[in-house]
Amino acid sequence: MTTAEKPVLPVARTCPFAPPEEYTRMREDQALTQVSIPDGKHAWVVTRHEDARRVLNDRRFSSNRFHPGYPFLVEGGNPFRGSQARPMISMDAAEHSAARKSVLGEFTVKRVDALRPRIQEIVDGLIDDMLSIGGEVDLVDMLSLPVPSLVICELLGVPYEDHDFFQGNTRKFASRDNVEEERHAAVGRLRSYLSDLVTAKEADPGDDLLGRQIVKLRAEGTYEHEALVSLAFSLLVAGHETTANMISLGTVALLENPDQLAKIQADPGRTLPAIEELLRYFTIVDAVTARVATEDVEISGTTIRAGDGVVVLGYPANWDPDVFASPERLDLERGARHHVAFGFGPHQCLGQNLARAELQIVFDTLFRRIPTLKLAKPVDDLAFKDEAAIYGLYQLPVTW
Amino acid sequence: MKIIADTGKCVGAGQCVLTEPELFDQSEDDGTVIVLNDKPEGELVEKAREAVNVCPSQALSLQE
Ligand code: SF4
């Protein structure tokens, strides 16, 4: 195959409810495909479920974004260049494991369960606001973005009087309506806010995630201001647009499948399994999981050479018919827990149980409190983020 | 059947706890797995198998 014939990544979505055909073709044709990526280099693409899980759990593949072979799918390469503390997402092996374990206690299933009443209050408050406005509202603006924003505030210990500043800026950085500079400015304001917040907590830690980390890391003698600011910012970014987009997309999917929605409403025990299926079905971060081989590794008969970049595409893996029968069918009762929408292996999403709790509370509450909720526009007219690294909706006009 | 957990490999995703809280818990300290009952019987055997399958880091295995 010549370079010119190699498929080019990333591929934009064309149908809101199906992966690009290119992905499906790659998965059907061969286990591994060589592609061209934006910086002109080549990378291997993994599209099958079994291979995806294998690569992501194989420590011979590195997450190090500073390795020259690491494949970036965005123009401009490594977004972490120049940052002062290396982010956890870019670490490997023992270093990664230590960093992750240091904060993991904050994200256990039990810890997240303890946050539920507070998440419920947040969601109820936002739905009260929606109901008081009435008419037609943008669900992205009124619910999808504020939920993760306010939950992160709670977790990080952002003081109540700063909520509006914090939420306003997270909204700006996550929105398309703002020009590039405004988004950058919002990120700058959030970074400096978080740095000040960490400084304040250094003097008076308090009982929140950041405060507890300060106390714990100081006791271990490993505390660093910049590293904690970087962690706070990573949590903010990672938990934001992802959850927001799943709230919007999940709402559309549920409204478009009223029979299945009715089953969930009749039995809240079905919501969690339904969320796993929604995560599989949309796989909103399909193209961001990449690795670089640190030695020669054979995957399904092909040798990946040391230094080669590998992109694991979660979307085709989650639509692999060998694992999920009739993957194009949204089946909220299929039991889709082995999807790779949160990644797999040592880097699997740290905040996944928090995301699950947010989604569960939102869907249960939204459809209970506004049973007549409906789209204000046909699905075909909605503004889906076809080209974005994180798939979702720019706006979601609803009425009831 | 016996459940073996390798806390060195565990990445604390809590998938095991979500599968069966009667069998698994997570340490408050570093989030790693705690096996509450390593000799499941009856219905719990299936749950243990499911937990092994969904664990993202192959930290869990079964000794048949
Ligand atoms: S599912 Fe695996 S990685 Fe996650 S907490 Fe349980 S044993 Fe650890």
PDB file of N, CA and C in Angstrom, chain A residues 98-130:
ATOM      1  N   ALA A  98       1.567   4.955  41.088  1.00  0.00           N
ATOM      2  CA  ALA A  98       1.676   5.700  42.345  1.00  0.00           C
ATOM      3  C   ALA A  98       0.802   6.958  42.301  1.00  0.00           C
ATOM      4  N   ALA A  99       0.856   7.677  41.173  1.00  0.00           N
ATOM      5  CA  ALA A  99       0.063   8.904  41.059  1.00  0.00           C
ATOM      6  C   ALA A  99      -1.422   8.573  41.118  1.00  0.00           C
ATOM      7  N   ARG A 100      -1.803   7.514  40.438  1.00  0.00           N
ATOM      8  CA  ARG A 100      -3.207   7.148  40.384  1.00  0.00           C
ATOM      9  C   ARG A 100      -3.708   6.704  41.753  1.00  0.00           C
ATOM     10  N   LYS A 101      -2.914   5.870  42.407  1.00  0.00           N
ATOM     11  CA  LYS A 101      -3.358   5.349  43.702  1.00  0.00           C
ATOM     12  C   LYS A 101      -3.465   6.457  44.741  1.00  0.00           C
ATOM     13  N   SER A 102      -2.683   7.483  44.556  1.00  0.00           N
ATOM     14  CA  SER A 102      -2.724   8.564  45.526  1.00  0.00           C
ATOM     15  C   SER A 102      -4.101   9.245  45.556  1.00  0.00           C
ATOM     16  N   VAL A 103      -4.783   9.261  44.438  1.00  0.00           N
ATOM     17  CA  VAL A 103      -6.066   9.966  44.395  1.00  0.00           C
ATOM     18  C   VAL A 103      -7.256   9.006  44.260  1.00  0.00           C
ATOM     19  N   LEU A 104      -6.954   7.730  44.023  1.00  0.00           N
ATOM     20  CA  LEU A 104      -8.018   6.744  43.774  1.00  0.00           C
ATOM     21  C   LEU A 104      -9.041   6.636  44.894  1.00  0.00           C
ATOM     22  N   GLY A 105      -8.560   6.773  46.120  1.00  0.00           N
ATOM     23  CA  GLY A 105      -9.453   6.653  47.264  1.00  0.00           C
ATOM     24  C   GLY A 105     -10.628   7.614  47.174  1.00  0.00           C
ATOM     25  N   GLU A 106     -10.459   8.690  46.412  1.00  0.00           N
ATOM     26  CA  GLU A 106     -11.516   9.696  46.261  1.00  0.00           C
ATOM     27  C   GLU A 106     -12.585   9.246  45.262  1.00  0.00           C
ATOM     28  N   PHE A 107     -12.289   8.215  44.501  1.00  0.00           N
ATOM     29  CA  PHE A 107     -13.208   7.828  43.424  1.00  0.00           C
ATOM     30  C   PHE A 107     -13.732   6.403  43.559  1.00  0.00           C
ATOM     31  N   THR A 108     -13.601   5.842  44.755  1.00  0.00           N
ATOM     32  CA  THR A 108     -14.113   4.486  44.929  1.00  0.00           C
ATOM     33  C   THR A 108     -15.636   4.512  44.783  1.00  0.00           C
ATOM     34  N   VAL A 109     -16.195   3.351  44.554  1.00  0.00           N
ATOM     35  CA  VAL A 109     -17.651   3.238  44.408  1.00  0.00           C
ATOM     36  C   VAL A 109     -18.337   3.796  45.659  1.00  0.00           C
ATOM     37  N   LYS A 110     -17.789   3.480  46.827  1.00  0.00           N
ATOM     38  CA  LYS A 110     -18.390   3.954  48.082  1.00  0.00           C
ATOM     39  C   LYS A 110     -18.339   5.479  48.198  1.00  0.00           C
ATOM     40  N   ARG A 111     -17.197   6.039  47.877  1.00  0.00           N
ATOM     41  CA  ARG A 111     -17.028   7.479  47.964  1.00  0.00           C
ATOM     42  C   ARG A 111     -18.019   8.189  47.049  1.00  0.00           C
ATOM     43  N   VAL A 112     -18.135   7.667  45.842  1.00  0.00           N
ATOM     44  CA  VAL A 112     -19.062   8.263  44.888  1.00  0.00           C
ATOM     45  C   VAL A 112     -20.500   8.130  45.398  1.00  0.00           C
ATOM     46  N   ASP A 113     -20.808   6.989  45.992  1.00  0.00           N
ATOM     47  CA  ASP A 113     -22.163   6.823  46.540  1.00  0.00           C
ATOM     48  C   ASP A 113     -22.450   7.868  47.608  1.00  0.00           C
ATOM     49  N   ALA A 114     -21.430   8.204  48.376  1.00  0.00           N
ATOM     50  CA  ALA A 114     -21.625   9.206  49.423  1.00  0.00           C
ATOM     51  C   ALA A 114     -21.921  10.588  48.835  1.00  0.00           C
ATOM     52  N   LEU A 115     -21.508  10.804  47.602  1.00  0.00           N
ATOM     53  CA  LEU A 115     -21.763  12.100  46.945  1.00  0.00           C
ATOM     54  C   LEU A 115     -23.169  12.189  46.340  1.00  0.00           C
ATOM     55  N   ARG A 116     -23.825  11.050  46.238  1.00  0.00           N
ATOM     56  CA  ARG A 116     -25.105  11.032  45.527  1.00  0.00           C
ATOM     57  C   ARG A 116     -26.143  12.036  46.012  1.00  0.00           C
ATOM     58  N   PRO A 117     -26.360  12.135  47.339  1.00  0.00           N
ATOM     59  CA  PRO A 117     -27.386  13.099  47.774  1.00  0.00           C
ATOM     60  C   PRO A 117     -27.081  14.518  47.292  1.00  0.00           C
ATOM     61  N   ARG A 118     -25.809  14.885  47.287  1.00  0.00           N
ATOM     62  CA  ARG A 118     -25.420  16.222  46.856  1.00  0.00           C
ATOM     63  C   ARG A 118     -25.634  16.371  45.330  1.00  0.00           C
ATOM     64  N   ILE A 119     -25.314  15.327  44.577  1.00  0.00           N
ATOM     65  CA  ILE A 119     -25.534  15.380  43.126  1.00  0.00           C
ATOM     66  C   ILE A 119     -27.033  15.515  42.857  1.00  0.00           C
ATOM     67  N   GLN A 120     -27.824  14.769  43.623  1.00  0.00           N
ATOM     68  CA  GLN A 120     -29.283  14.843  43.461  1.00  0.00           C
ATOM     69  C   GLN A 120     -29.770  16.277  43.688  1.00  0.00           C
ATOM     70  N   GLU A 121     -29.250  16.907  44.738  1.00  0.00           N
ATOM     71  CA  GLU A 121     -29.654  18.293  45.038  1.00  0.00           C
ATOM     72  C   GLU A 121     -29.303  19.222  43.875  1.00  0.00           C
ATOM     73  N   ILE A 122     -28.103  19.034  43.341  1.00  0.00           N
ATOM     74  CA  ILE A 122     -27.645  19.865  42.221  1.00  0.00           C
ATOM     75  C   ILE A 122     -28.578  19.683  41.026  1.00  0.00           C
ATOM     76  N   VAL A 123     -28.871  18.436  40.696  1.00  0.00           N
ATOM     77  CA  VAL A 123     -29.722  18.148  39.535  1.00  0.00           C
ATOM     78  C   VAL A 123     -31.126  18.709  39.770  1.00  0.00           C
ATOM     79  N   ASP A 124     -31.651  18.525  40.976  1.00  0.00           N
ATOM     80  CA  ASP A 124     -32.990  19.062  41.268  1.00  0.00           C
ATOM     81  C   ASP A 124     -33.027  20.573  41.123  1.00  0.00           C
ATOM     82  N   GLY A 125     -31.988  21.232  41.614  1.00  0.00           N
ATOM     83  CA  GLY A 125     -31.935  22.692  41.512  1.00  0.00           C
ATOM     84  C   GLY A 125     -31.931  23.150  40.055  1.00  0.00           C
ATOM     85  N   LEU A 126     -31.165  22.452  39.227  1.00  0.00           N
ATOM     86  CA  LEU A 126     -31.086  22.838  37.811  1.00  0.00           C
ATOM     87  C   LEU A 126     -32.417  22.582  37.102  1.00  0.00           C
ATOM     88  N   ILE A 127     -33.082  21.495  37.463  1.00  0.00           N
ATOM     89  CA  ILE A 127     -34.375  21.216  36.837  1.00  0.00           C
ATOM     90  C   ILE A 127     -35.430  22.224  37.330  1.00  0.00           C
ATOM     91  N   ASP A 128     -35.342  22.625  38.595  1.00  0.00           N
ATOM     92  CA  ASP A 128     -36.223  23.716  39.075  1.00  0.00           C
ATOM     93  C   ASP A 128     -36.055  24.941  38.186  1.00  0.00           C
ATOM     94  N   ASP A 129     -34.806  25.300  37.901  1.00  0.00           N
ATOM     95  CA  ASP A 129     -34.543  26.476  37.059  1.00  0.00           C
ATOM     96  C   ASP A 129     -35.158  26.304  35.678  1.00  0.00           C
ATOM     97  N   MET A 130     -34.972  25.116  35.108  1.00  0.00           N
ATOM     98  CA  MET A 130     -35.544  24.843  33.788  1.00  0.00           C
ATOM     99  C   MET A 130     -37.045  25.026  33.806  1.00  0.00           C
TER     100      MET A 130
END
